[in-house]
PDB file of C-alpha atoms in Angstrom:
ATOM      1  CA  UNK A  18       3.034 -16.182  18.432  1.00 90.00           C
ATOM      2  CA  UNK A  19       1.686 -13.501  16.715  1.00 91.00           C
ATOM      3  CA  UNK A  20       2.320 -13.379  13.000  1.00 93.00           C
ATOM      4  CA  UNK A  21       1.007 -10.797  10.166  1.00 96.00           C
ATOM      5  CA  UNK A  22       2.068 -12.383   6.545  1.00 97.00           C
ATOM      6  CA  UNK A  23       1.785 -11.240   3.303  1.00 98.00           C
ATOM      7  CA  UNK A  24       1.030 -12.329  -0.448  1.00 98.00           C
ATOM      8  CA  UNK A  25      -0.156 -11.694  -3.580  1.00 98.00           C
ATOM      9  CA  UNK A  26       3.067 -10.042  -5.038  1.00 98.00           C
ATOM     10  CA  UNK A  27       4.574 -10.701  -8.688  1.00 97.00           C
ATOM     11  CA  UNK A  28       5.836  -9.380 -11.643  1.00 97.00           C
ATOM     12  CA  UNK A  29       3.348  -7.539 -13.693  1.00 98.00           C
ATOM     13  CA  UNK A  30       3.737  -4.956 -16.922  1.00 97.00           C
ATOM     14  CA  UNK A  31       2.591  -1.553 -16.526  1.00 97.00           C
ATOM     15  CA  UNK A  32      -1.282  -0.750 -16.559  1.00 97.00           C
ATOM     16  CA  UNK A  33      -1.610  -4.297 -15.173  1.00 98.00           C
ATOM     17  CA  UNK A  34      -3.175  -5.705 -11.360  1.00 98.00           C
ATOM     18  CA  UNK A  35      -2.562  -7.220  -8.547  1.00 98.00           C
ATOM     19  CA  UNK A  36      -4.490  -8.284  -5.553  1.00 98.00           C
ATOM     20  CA  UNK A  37      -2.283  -8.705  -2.344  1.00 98.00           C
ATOM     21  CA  UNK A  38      -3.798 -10.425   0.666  1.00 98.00           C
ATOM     22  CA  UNK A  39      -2.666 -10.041   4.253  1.00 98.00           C
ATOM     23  CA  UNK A  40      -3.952 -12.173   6.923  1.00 97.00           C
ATOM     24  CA  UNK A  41      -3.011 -12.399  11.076  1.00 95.00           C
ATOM     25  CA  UNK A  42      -2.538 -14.963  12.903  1.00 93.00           C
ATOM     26  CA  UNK A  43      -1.847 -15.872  16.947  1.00 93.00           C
ATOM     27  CA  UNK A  44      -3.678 -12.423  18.146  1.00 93.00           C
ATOM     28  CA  UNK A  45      -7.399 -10.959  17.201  1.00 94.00           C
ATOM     29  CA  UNK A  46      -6.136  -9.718  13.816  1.00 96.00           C
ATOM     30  CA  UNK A  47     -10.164  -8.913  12.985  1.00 96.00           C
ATOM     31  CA  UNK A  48     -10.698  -6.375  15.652  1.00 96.00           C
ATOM     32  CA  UNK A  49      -7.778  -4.430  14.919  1.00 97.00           C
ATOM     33  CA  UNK A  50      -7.599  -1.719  12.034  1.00 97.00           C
ATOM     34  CA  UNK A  51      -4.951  -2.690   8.846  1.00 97.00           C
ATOM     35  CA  UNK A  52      -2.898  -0.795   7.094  1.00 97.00           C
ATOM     36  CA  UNK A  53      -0.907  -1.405   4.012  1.00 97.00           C
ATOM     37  CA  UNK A  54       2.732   0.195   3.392  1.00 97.00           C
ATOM     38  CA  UNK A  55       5.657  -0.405   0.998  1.00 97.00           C
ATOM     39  CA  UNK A  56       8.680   0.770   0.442  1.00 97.00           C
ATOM     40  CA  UNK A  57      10.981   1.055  -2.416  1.00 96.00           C
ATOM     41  CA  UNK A  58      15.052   0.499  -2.392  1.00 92.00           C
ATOM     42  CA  UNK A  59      16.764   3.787  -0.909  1.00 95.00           C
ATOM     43  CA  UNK A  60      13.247   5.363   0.091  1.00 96.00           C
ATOM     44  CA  UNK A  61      11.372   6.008   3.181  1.00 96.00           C
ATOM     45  CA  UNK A  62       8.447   3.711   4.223  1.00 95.00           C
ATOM     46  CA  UNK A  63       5.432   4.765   2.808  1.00 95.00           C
ATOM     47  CA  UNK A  64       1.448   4.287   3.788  1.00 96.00           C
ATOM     48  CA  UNK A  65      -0.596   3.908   1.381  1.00 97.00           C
ATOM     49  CA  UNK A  66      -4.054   2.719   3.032  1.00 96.00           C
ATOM     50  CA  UNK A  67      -5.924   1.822   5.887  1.00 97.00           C
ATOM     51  CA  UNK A  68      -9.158  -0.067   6.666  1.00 98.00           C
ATOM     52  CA  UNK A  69     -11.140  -0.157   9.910  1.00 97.00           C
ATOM     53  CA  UNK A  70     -12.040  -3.021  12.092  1.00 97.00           C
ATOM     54  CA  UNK A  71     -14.968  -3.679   9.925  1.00 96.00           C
ATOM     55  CA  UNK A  72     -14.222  -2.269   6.867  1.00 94.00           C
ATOM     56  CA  UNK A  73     -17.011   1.035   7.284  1.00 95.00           C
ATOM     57  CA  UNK A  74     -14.067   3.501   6.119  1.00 94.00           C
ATOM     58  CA  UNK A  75     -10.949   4.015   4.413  1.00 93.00           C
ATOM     59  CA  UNK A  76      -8.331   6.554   4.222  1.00 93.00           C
ATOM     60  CA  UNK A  77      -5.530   6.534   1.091  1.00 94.00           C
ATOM     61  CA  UNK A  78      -2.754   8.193   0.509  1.00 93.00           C
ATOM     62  CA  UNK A  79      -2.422  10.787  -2.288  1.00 94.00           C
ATOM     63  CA  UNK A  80      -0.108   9.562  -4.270  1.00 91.00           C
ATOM     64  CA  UNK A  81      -2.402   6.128  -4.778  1.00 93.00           C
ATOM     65  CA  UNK A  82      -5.839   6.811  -4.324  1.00 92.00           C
ATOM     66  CA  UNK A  83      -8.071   5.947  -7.507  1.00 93.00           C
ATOM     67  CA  UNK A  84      -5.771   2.834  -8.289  1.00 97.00           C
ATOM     68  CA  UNK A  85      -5.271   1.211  -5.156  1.00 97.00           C
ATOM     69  CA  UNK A  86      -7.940  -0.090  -3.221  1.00 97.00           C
ATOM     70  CA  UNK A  87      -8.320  -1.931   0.386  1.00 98.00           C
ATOM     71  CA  UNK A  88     -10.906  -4.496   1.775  1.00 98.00           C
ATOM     72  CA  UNK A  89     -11.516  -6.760   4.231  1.00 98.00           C
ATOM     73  CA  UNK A  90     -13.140 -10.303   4.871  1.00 97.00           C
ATOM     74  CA  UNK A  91     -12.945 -10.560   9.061  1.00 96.00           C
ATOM     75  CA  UNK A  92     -14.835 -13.752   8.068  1.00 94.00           C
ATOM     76  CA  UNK A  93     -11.864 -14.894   6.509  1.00 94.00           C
ATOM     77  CA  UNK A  94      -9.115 -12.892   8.472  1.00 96.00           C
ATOM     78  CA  UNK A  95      -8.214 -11.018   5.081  1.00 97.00           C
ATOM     79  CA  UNK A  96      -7.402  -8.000   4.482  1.00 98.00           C
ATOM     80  CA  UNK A  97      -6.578  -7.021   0.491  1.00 98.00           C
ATOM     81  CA  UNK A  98      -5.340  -4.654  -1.448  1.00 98.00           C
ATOM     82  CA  UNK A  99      -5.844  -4.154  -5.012  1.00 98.00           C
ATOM     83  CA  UNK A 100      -3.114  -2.663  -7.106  1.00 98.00           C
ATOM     84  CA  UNK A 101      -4.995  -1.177 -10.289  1.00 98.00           C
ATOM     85  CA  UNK A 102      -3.112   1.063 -13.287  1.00 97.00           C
ATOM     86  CA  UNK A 103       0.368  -0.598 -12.142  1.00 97.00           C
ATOM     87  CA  UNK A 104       3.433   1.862 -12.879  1.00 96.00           C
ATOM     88  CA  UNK A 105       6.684   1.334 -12.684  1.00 95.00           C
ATOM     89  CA  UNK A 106       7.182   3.176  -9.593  1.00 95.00           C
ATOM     90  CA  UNK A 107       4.860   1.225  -7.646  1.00 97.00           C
ATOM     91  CA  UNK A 108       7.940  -1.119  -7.461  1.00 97.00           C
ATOM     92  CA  UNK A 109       8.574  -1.788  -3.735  1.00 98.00           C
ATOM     93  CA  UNK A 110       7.860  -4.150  -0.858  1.00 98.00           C
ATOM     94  CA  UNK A 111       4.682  -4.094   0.091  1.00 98.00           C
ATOM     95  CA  UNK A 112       3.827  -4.718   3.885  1.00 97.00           C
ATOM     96  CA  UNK A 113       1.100  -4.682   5.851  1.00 97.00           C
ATOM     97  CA  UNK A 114       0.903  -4.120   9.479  1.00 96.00           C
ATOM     98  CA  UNK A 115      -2.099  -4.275  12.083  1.00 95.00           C
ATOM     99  CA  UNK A 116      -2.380  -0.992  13.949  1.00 95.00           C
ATOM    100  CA  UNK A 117      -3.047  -0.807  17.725  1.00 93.00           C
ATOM    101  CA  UNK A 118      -6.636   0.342  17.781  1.00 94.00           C
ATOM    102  CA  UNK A 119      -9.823  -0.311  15.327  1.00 95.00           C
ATOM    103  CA  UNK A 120     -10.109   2.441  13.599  1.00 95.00           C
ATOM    104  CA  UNK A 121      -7.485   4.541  11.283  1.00 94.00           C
ATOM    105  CA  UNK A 122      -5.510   7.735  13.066  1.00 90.00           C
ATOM    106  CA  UNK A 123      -4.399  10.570  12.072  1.00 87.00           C
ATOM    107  CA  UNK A 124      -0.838   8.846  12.107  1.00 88.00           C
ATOM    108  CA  UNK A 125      -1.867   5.364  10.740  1.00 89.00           C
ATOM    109  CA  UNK A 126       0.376   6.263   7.919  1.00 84.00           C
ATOM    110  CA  UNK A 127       3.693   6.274  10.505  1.00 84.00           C
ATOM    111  CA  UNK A 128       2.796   3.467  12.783  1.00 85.00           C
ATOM    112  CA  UNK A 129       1.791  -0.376  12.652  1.00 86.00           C
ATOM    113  CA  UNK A 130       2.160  -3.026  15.683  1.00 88.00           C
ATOM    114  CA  UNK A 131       2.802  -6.563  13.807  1.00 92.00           C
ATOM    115  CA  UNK A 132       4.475  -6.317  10.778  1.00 92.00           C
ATOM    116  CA  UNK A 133       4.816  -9.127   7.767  1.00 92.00           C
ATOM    117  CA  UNK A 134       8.163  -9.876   6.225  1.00 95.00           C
ATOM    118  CA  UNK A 135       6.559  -8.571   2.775  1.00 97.00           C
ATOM    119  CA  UNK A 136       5.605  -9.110  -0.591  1.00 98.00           C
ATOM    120  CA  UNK A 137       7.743  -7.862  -3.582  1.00 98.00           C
ATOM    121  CA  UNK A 138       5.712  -6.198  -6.852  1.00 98.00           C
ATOM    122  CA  UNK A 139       7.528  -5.633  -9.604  1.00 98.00           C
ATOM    123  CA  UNK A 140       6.374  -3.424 -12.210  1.00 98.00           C
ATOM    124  CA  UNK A 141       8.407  -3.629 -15.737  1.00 94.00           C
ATOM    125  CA  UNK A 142       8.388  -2.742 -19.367  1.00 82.00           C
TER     126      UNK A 142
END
C-alpha cells in the first residue's frame, strides 16, 4: 500500500526551527518529485516547495523563500524541510505529497498524488 507520512512537527517560539521529514513507502517514492504544503484552520492549501527526483532544483513559494528550505536523501527515502525564522503564521499542517512526475511543474503548487495525514507546527509567544 502506498503510504507518504510525515514528521518533524512541534511547538516552537517565534524566530525558532524546525526540520520536518517526509518519507514514502509501498511505491518508488525516490524517483518521483516532492512537494511540501500546509494549510492553516479556515485557509486554502498552500505550496510552499518542491524538490526534484534528485534534488538538482527547487522552486519556493513567495511567501517562504529565504526561511524555508527543502532537501532530499533518495539514499534514505527523505525528503526535509527546514522551517527557519518561525512566525506565528507559519501555524498550520504541514503535508507533503509526491507529485506524479520527477521534476517540479508549473502547477506543483496545486497538485500532489500520495498525500500524508500531516504534521502540526505550532508557532507561539
Amino acid at each position: 500500500q502506498a503510504q507518504v507520512k510525515e514528521s518533524g512537527g512541534g511547538l516552537v517560539q517565534p524566530g525558532g526551527s524546525l526540520r520536518l521529514s517526509c518519507t514514502g513507502s509501498g511505491f518508488a517514492f525516490d524517483t518521483y518529485a516532492v512537494a511540501w504544503y500546509r494549510q492553516a484552520p479556515g485557509k486554502e492549501r498552500e505550496g510552499l516547495n518542491c524538490i526534484t527526483r534528485n534534488g538538482d532544483w527547487t522552486s519556493n513559494a513567495d511567501s517562504v523563500r529565504g526561511r524555508f528550505i527543502i532537501s532530499r536523501e533518495n539514499a534514505n527515502h527523505l525528503v526535509y524541510l527546514q522551517l527557519n525564522s518561525l512566525k506565528p503564521e507559519d501555524t498550520a499542517t504541514y503535508y507533503c505529497a509526491n507529485l506524479d512526475t520527477d521534476y517540479c511543474p508549473s502547477s506543483w503548487s496545486r497538485v500532489g498524488h500520495y498525500w500524508g495525514q500531516g504534521t502540526q507546527v505550532t508557532v507561539y509567544s
